[in-house]
Coordinates of C-alpha atoms and ligand atoms in Angstrom, one line a residue:
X1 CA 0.0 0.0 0.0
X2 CA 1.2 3.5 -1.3
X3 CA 1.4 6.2 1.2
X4 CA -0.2 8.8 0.1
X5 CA 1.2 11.8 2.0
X6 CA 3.4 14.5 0.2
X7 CA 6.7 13.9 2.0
X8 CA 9.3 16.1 0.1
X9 CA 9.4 18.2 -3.0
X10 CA 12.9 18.5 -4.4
X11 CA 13.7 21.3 -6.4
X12 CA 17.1 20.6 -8.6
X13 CA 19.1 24.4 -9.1
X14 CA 22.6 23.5 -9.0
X15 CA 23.3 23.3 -12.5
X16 CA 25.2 26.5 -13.9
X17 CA 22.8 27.5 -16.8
X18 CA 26.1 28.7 -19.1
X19 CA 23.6 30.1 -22.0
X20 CA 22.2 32.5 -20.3
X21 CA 25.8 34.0 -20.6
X22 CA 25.9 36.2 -16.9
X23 CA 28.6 36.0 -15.0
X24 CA 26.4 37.9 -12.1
X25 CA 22.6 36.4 -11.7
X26 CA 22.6 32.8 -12.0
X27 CA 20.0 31.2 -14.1
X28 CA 17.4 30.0 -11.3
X29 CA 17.9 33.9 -10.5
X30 CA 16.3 35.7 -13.7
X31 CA 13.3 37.2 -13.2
X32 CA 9.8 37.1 -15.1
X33 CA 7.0 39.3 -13.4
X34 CA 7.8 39.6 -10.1
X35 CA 9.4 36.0 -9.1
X36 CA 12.8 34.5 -10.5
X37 CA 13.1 31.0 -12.0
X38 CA 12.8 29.5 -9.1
X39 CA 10.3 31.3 -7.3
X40 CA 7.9 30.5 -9.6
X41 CA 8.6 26.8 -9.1
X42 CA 9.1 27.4 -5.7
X43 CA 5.4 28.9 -4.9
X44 CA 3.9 26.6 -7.4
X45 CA 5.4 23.6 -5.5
X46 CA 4.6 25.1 -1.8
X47 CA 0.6 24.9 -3.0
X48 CA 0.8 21.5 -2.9
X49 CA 1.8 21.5 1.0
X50 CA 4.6 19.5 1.3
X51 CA 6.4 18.0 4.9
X52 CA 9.7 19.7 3.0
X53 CA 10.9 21.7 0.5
X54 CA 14.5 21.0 -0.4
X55 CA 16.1 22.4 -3.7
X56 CA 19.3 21.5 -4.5
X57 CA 21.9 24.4 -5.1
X58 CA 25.3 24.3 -5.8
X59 CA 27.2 27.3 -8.7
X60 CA 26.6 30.7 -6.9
X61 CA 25.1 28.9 -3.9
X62 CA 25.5 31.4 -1.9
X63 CA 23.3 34.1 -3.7
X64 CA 20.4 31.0 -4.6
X65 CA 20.4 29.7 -1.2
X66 CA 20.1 33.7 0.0
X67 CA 17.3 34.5 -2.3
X68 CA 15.2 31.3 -1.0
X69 CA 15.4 32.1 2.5
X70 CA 13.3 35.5 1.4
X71 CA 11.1 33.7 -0.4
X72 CA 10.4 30.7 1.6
X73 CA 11.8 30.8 4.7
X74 CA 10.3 27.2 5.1
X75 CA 12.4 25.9 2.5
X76 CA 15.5 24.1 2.8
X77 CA 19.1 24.1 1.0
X78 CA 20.9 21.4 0.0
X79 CA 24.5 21.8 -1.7
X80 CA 25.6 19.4 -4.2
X81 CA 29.2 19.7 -4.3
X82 CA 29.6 18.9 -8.0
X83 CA 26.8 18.4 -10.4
X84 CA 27.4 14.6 -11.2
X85 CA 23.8 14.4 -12.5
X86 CA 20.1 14.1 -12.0
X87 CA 20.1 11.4 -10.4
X88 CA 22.6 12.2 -7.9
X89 CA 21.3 15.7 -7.2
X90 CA 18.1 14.0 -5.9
X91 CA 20.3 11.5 -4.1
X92 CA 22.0 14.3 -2.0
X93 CA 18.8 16.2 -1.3
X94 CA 17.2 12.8 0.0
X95 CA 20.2 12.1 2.5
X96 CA 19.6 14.8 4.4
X97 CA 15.8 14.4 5.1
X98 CA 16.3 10.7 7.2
X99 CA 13.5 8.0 6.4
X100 CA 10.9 9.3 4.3
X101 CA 7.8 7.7 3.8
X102 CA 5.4 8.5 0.7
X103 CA 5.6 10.7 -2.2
X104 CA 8.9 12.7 -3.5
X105 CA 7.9 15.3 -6.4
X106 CA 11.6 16.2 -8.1
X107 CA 11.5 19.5 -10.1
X108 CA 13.6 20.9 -12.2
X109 CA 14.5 24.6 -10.9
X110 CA 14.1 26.1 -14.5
X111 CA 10.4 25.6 -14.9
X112 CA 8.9 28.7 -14.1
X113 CA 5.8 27.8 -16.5
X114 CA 5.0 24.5 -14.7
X115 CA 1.3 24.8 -12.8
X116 CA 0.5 24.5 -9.3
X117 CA -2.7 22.7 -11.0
X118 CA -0.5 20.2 -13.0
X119 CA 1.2 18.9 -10.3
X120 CA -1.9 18.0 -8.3
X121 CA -2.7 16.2 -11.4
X122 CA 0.2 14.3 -11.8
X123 CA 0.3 13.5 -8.1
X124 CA -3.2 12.7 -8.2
X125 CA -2.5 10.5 -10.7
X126 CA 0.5 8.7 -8.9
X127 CA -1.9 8.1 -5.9
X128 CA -4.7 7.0 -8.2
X129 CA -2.3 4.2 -10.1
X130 CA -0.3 3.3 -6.8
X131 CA 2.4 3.7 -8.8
X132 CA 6.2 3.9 -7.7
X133 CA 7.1 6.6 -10.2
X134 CA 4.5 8.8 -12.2
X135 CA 6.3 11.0 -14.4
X136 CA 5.0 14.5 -16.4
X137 CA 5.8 13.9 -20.2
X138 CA 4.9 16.3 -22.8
X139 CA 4.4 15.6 -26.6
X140 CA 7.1 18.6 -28.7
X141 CA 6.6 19.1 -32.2
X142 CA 11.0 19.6 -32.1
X143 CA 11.8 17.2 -29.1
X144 CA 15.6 18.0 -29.8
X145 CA 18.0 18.1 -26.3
X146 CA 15.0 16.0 -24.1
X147 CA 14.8 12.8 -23.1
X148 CA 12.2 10.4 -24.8
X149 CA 9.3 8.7 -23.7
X150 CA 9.9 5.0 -24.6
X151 CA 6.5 3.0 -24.3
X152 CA 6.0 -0.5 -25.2
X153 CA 3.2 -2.1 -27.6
X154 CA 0.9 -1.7 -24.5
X155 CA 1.4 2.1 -23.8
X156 CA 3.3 1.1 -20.9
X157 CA 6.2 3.5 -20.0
X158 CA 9.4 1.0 -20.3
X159 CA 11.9 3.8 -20.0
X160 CA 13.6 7.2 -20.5
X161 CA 16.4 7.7 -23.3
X162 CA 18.2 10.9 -22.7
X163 CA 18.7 12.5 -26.5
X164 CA 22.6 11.8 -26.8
X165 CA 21.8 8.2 -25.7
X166 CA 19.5 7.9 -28.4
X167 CA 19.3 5.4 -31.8
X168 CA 17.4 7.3 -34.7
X169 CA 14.7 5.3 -33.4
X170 CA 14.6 6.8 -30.1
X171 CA 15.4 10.1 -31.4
X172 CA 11.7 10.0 -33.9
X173 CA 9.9 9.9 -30.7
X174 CA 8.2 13.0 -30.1
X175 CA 6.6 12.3 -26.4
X176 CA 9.9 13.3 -24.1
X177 CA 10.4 13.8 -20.0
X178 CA 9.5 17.4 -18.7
X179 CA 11.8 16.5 -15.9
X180 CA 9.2 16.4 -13.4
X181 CA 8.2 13.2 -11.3
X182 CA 5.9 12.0 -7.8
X183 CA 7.9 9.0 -7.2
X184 CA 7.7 6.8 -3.8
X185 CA 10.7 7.4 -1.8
X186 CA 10.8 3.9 -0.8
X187 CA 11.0 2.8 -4.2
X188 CA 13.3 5.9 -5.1
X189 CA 15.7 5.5 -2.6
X190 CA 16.0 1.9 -3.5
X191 CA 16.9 2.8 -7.7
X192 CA 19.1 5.5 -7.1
X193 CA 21.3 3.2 -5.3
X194 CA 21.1 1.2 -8.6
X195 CA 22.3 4.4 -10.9
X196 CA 25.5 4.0 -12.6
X197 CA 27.5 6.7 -14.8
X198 CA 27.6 4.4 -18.0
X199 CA 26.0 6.8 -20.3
X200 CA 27.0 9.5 -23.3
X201 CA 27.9 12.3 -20.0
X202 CA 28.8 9.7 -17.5
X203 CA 26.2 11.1 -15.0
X204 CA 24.1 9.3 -12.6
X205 CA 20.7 9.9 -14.7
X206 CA 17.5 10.3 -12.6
X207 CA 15.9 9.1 -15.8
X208 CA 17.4 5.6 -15.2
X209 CA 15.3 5.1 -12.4
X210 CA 12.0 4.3 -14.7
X211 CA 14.1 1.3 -16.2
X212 CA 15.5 -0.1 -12.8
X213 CA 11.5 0.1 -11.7
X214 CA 10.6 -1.7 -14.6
X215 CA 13.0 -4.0 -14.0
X216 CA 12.0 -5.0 -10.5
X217 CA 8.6 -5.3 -12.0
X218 CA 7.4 -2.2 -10.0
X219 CA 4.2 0.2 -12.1
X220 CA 5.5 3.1 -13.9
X221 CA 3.1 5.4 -15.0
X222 CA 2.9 9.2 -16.9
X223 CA 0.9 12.2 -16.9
X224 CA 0.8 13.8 -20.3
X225 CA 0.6 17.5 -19.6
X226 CA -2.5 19.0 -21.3
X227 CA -0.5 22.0 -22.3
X228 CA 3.1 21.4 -23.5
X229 CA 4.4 24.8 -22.8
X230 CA 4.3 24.3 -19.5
X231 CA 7.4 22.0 -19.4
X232 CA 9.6 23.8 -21.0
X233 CA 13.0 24.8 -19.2
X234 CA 14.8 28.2 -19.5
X235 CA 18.3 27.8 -20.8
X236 CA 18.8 30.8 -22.7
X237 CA 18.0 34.5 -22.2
X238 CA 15.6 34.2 -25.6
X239 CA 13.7 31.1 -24.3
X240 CA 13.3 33.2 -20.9
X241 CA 11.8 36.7 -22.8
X242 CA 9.2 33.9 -24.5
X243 CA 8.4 32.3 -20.9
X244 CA 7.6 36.1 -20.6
X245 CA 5.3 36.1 -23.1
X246 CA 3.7 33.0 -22.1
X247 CA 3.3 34.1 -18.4
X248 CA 1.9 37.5 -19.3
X249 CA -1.0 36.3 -21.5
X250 CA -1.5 33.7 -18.9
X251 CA -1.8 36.3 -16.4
X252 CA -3.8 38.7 -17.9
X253 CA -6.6 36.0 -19.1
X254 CA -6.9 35.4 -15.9
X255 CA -7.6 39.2 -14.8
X256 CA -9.8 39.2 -18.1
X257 CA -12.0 36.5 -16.8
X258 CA -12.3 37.8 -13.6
X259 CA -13.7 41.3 -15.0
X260 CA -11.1 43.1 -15.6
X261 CA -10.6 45.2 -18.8
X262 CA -7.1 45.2 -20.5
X263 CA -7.4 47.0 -23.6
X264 CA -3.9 45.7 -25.0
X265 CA -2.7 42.5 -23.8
X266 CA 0.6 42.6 -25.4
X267 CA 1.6 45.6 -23.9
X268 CA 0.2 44.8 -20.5
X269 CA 2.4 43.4 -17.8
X270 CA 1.1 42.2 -14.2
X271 CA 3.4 40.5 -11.9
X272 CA 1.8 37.5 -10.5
X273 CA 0.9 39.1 -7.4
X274 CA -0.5 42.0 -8.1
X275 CA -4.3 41.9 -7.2
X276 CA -6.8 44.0 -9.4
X277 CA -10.9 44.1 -8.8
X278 CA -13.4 43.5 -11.5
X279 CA -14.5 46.1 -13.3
X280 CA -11.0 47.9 -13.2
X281 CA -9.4 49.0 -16.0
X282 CA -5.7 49.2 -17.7
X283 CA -5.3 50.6 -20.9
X284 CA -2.2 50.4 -23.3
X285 CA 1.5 50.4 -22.1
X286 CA 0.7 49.3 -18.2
X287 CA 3.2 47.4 -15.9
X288 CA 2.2 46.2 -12.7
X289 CA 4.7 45.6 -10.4
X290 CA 5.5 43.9 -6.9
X291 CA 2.4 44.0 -4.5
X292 CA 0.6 46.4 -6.6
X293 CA -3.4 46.3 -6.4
X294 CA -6.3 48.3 -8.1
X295 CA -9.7 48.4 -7.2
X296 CA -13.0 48.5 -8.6
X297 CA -13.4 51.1 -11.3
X298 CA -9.8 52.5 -11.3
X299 CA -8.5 53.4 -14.6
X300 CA -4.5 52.8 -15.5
X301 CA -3.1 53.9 -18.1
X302 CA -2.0 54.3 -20.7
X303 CA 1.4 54.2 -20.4
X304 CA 2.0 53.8 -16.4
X305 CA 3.9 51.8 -13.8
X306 CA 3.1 50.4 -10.4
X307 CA 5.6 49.1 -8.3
X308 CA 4.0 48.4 -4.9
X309 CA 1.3 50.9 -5.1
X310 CA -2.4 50.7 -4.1
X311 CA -4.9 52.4 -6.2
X312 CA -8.2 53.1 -5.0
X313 CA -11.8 52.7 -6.3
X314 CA -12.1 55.2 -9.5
X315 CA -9.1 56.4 -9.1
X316 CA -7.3 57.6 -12.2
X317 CA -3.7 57.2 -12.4
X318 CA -2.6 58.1 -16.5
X319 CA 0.9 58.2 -17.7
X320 CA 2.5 57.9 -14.2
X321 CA 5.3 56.3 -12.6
X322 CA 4.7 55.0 -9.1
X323 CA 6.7 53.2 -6.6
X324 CA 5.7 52.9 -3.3
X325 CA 2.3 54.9 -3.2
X326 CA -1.3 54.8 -1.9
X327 CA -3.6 56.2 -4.2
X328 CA -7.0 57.2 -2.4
X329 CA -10.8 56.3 -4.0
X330 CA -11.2 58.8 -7.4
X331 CA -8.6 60.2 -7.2
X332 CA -6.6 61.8 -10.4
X333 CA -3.1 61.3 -11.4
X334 CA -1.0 62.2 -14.0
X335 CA -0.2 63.2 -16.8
X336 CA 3.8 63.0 -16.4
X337 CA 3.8 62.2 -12.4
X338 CA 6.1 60.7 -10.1
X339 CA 5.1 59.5 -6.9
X340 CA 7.5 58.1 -4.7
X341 CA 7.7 55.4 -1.4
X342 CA 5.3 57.0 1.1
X343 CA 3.0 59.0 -0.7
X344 CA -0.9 58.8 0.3
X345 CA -3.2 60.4 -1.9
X346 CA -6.5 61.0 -0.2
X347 CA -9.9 60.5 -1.7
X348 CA -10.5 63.0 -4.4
X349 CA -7.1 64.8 -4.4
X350 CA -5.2 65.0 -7.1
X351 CA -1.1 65.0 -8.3
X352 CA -1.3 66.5 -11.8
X353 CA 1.3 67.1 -14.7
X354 CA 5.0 67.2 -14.1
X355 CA 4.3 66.5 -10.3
X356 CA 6.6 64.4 -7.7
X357 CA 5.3 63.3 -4.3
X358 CA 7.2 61.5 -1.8
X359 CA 6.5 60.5 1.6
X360 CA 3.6 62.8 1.7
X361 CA 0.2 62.8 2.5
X362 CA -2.3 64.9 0.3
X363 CA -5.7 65.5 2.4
X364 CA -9.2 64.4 1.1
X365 CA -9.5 67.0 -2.0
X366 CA -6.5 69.0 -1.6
X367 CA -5.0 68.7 -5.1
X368 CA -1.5 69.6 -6.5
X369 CA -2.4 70.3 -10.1
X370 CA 1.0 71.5 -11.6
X371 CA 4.9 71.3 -12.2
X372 CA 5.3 70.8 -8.3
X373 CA 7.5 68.7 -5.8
X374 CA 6.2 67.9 -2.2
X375 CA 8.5 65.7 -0.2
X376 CA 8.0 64.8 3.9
X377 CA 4.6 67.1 4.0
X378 CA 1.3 67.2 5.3
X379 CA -1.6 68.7 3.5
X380 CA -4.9 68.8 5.2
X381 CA -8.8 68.5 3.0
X382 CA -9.7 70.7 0.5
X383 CA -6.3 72.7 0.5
X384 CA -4.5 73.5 -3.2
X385 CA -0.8 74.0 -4.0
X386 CA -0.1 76.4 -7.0
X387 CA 1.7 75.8 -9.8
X388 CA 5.7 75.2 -9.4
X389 CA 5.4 74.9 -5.8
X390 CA 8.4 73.3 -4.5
X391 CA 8.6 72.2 -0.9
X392 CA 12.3 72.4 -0.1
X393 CA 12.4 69.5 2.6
X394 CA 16.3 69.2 1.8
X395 CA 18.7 71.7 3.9
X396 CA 22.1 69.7 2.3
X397 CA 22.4 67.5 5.7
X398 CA 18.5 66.5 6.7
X399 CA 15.3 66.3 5.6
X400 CA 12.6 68.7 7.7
X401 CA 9.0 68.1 7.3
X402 CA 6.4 70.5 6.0
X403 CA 2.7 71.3 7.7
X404 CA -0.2 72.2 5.8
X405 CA -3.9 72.8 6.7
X406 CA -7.5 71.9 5.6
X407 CA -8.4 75.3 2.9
X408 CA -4.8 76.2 2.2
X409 CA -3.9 78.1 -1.0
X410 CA -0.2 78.5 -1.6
X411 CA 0.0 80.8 -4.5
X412 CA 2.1 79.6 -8.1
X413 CA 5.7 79.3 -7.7
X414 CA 5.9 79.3 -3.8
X415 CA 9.5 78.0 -2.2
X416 CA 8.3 76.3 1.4
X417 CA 11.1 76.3 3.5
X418 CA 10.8 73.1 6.1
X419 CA 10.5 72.8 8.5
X420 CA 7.4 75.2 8.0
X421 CA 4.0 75.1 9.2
X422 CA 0.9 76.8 6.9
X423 CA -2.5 76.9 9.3
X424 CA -5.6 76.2 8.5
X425 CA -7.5 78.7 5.9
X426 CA -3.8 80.5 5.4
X427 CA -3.0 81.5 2.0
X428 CA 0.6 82.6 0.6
X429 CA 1.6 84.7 -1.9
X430 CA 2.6 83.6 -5.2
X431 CA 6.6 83.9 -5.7
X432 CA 7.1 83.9 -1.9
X433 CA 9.6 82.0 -0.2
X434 CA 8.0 80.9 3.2
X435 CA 10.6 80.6 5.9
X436 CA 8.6 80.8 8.8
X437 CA 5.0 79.5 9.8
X438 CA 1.9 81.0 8.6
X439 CA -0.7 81.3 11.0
X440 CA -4.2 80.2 10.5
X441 CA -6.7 82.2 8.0
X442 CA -3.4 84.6 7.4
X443 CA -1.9 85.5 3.9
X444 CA 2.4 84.6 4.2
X445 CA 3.6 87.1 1.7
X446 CA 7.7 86.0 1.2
X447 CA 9.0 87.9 -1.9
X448 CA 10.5 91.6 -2.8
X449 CA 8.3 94.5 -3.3
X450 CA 7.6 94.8 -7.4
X451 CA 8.9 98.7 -7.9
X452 CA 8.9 100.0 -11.6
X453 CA 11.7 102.2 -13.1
X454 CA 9.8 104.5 -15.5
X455 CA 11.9 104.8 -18.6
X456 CA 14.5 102.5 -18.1
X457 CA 14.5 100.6 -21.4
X458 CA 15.1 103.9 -23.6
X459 CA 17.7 105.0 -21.0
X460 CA 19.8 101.7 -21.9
X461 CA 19.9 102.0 -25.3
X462 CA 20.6 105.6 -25.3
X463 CA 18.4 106.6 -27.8
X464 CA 17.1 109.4 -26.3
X465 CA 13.5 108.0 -26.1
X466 CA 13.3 106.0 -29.9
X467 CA 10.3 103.6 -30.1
X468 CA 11.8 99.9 -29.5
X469 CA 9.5 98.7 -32.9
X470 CA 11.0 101.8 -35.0
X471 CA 14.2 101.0 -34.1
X472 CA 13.9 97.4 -35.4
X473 CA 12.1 98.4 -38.8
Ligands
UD1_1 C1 16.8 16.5 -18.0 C2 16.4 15.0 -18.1 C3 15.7 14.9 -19.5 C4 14.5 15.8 -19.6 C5 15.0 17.3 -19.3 C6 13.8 18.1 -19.2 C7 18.0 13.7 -16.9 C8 19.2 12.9 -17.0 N1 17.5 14.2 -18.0 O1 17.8 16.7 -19.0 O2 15.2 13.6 -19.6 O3 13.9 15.8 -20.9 O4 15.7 17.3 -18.0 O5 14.1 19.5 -19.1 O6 17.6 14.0 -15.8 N2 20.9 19.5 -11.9 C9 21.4 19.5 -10.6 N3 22.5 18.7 -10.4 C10 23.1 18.0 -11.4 C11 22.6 18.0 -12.7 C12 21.5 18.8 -12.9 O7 20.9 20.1 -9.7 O8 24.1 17.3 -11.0 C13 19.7 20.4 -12.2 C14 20.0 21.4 -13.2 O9 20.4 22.6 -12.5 C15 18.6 21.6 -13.8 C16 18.0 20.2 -13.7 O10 18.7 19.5 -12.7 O11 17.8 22.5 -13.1 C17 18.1 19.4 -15.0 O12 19.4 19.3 -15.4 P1 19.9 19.4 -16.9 O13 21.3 19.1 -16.9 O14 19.4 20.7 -17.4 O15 19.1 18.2 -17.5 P2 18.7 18.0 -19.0 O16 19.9 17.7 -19.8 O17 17.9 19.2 -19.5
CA2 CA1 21.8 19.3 -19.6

């Protein structure tokens, strides 16, 4: 009798991943929308709830084992000292988790496409046929580089030839191993003692395991995965912009069936985790980044990105770069805006054209229409900043906060000094440079007295009084 408990997933990342030519980010590390190689495997492998997660590291171990301790603190590194193959990877990672009983799923760490459904299935499937290894094969129109399916005149699974193993006969096959497997670590344990390095690399193959089941008359049974795609590996930089691709559709179909409008697909880009209610909307050029979310009604785009920034119910947020912001209910932002970490747009405000925010708050329908910069402030309800505003938090050594109150104006081009307080109703002056507080319902006027030389222009030119226009004609 199987057990049918999910003992261990092992995830194998040791391998170098030479074409994808970096000498910094090794391959498991590359990113598509908002996880790397690996965490996409990773997550899609913790859905399944496993006693341990164990994936195999070993070039730039250091950097992979890092990154999986942010991403799963649950999960657990093994280092492979040198890469002697598959089947030896697996062997490591199982040595250091004792006696385990029931099912090992083995993963390659390049998979980022694989389904958190898919595995069920192919789990499900191992459970269903009691089977001591169930392996995920895929059928490839160009099955060059994978290992082939052999089956024999029943449909049974007899074994897996890796490609440079392969007769023309073997090579014709076009049903190959996705390098995914639920296997029973009873059973496994016992074939990977029986591996031997008598092969085209001289590796110890985790493939070789289906024959030595076979051979000791143990079932052996696959899972063809519905969707091919899914199994392929990343290798290369230009099989890593098409997972891209892949991923993105995937990703916004699912936003699209959950009622959300994306007006241009191709040139949307949602991170996995980004959340977004029905009924939103993101129009051309959009990228979604990090923990971004939008809510019901909100309109992005075109041409904006989110990195970690919450957008509110029919909010507006068009052409805008955003990192770190919260983005109150109807809201209006944009054209050309920055907003920075910390900024929190309240309901109805506003952060127009050629505006940056950061680490701000802007009061419920205070609005900073134009051309300005507010860093480290406080604006109260209802209050408006004029046109080129610029609060000037920075004294060279620290930043100083700024105060503003509910029905502020601060006239066009006004410099606030901070640390500076504006009251409640207070207006300033437009051109003034506010250096001290402004008291409540009082106008802060900060600038020279205009004066106007009479005749001055004439006097200049020395042209004893000479029309400017006459002189030019
Ligand atoms: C492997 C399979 C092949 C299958 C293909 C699917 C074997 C022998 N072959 O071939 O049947 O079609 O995957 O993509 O298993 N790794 C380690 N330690 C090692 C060797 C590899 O951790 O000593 C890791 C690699 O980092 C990689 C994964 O195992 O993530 C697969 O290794 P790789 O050398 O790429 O195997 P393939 O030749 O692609
Ligand atoms: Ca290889």
């Amino acid at each position: 009798m199987i057990d049918a408990r999910l003992a261990a997933v092992v995830v194998l990342a040791a391998g170098e991943g030479t074409r994808m030519k970096s000498t910094r980010t090794p391959k498991v590390l590359h990113e598509l929308l908002g996880r790397t190689l690996l965490g996409h495997v990773v997550a899609a492998n913790r859905s399944l709830q496993p006693d341990h997660l164990v994936v195999v590291v070993g070039h730039a171990r250091e950097q992979v084992t890092a990154h999986l301790a942010e991403i799963d603190p649950a999960a657990t590194a093994v280092v492979q000292e040198q890469q002697n193959g598959t089947g030896h990877a697996v062997r490591v990672a199982l040595e250091g988790l004792g006696e385990l009983e029931g099912t090992v799923v083995v993963v390659p760490g390049d998979a980022p496409l694989l389904r958190a459904e898919t595995l069920r299935l192919l789990v499900d499937e191992h459970h269903a046929r009691g089977a001591a290894t169930t392996l995920l094969s895929a059928h490839l129109d160009d099955p060059t580089g994978y290992g082939r399916i052999v089956r024999d005149a029943a449909g049974g699974v007899v074994a897996i030839v890796e490609h440079k193993d392969a007769d023309a006969q073997v090579l014709a096959l076009t049903e190959v191993n996705a390098g995914v497997y639920a296997f029973d670590a009873a059973h496994l344990r016992d074939a990977l003692e029986g591996l031997t390095t008598d092969n085209a690399q001289g590796e110890e193959y985790l493939t070789d395991v289906i024959a030595l089941h076979r051979a000791a008359g143990l079932p052996v049974a696959a899972h063809v995965a519905a969707d091919a795609v899914e199994t392929n590996g990343i290798n290369d930089r230009v099989q890593l912009s098409q997972a891209r691709r892949l991923l993105r559709d995937r990703v916004v179909e699912q936003h699209q069936r959950a009622g959300v409008t994306v007006v241009d697909p191709e040139t949307t880009w949602i991170d996995v985790q980004v959340a977004i209610e029905a009924d939103a909307e993101l129009r051309p050029g959009c990228q979604l980044h990090g923990l971004t979310t939008v809510a019901a009604g909100a309109v992005v785009g075109p041409d904006t990105t989110l990195l970690d920034t919450e957008v509110g119910e029919d909010a507006t947020v068009l052409k805008a770069h955003c990192v770190g912001a919260v983005i109150g209910p109807r809201a209006n932002v944009g054209p050309y805006t920055y907003l920075r970490p910390g900024t929190v747009l309240g309901r109805g405000s506003k952060a127009g054209g050629f505006v940056e925010i950061k680490a701000s708050t802007i009061g419920e329908g205070s609005k900073v229409p134009h051309l300005s910069y507010v860093g480290d402030a406080v604006i109260g309800e209802r209050s408006n900043v004029g046109a080129a505003t610029v609060v000037v938090n920075y004294d060279g050594r620290a930043k100083h906060r700024t105060t503003i109150g509910d029905d502020v104006r601060i006239g066009s081009d006004t410099m606030l000094v901070a640390p500076v307080t504006v009251g409640d109703g207070a207006y300033t002056a437009a051109g003034s440079v506010i250096t001290d507080d402004v008291p409540a319902g009082a106008l802060g006027v900060g600038r020279a007295r205009q004066r106007n030389i009479e005749g001055w222009v004439a006097r200049r030119r020395g042209d004893g009084g000479h029309h400017h226009q006459e002189k030019q004609s």
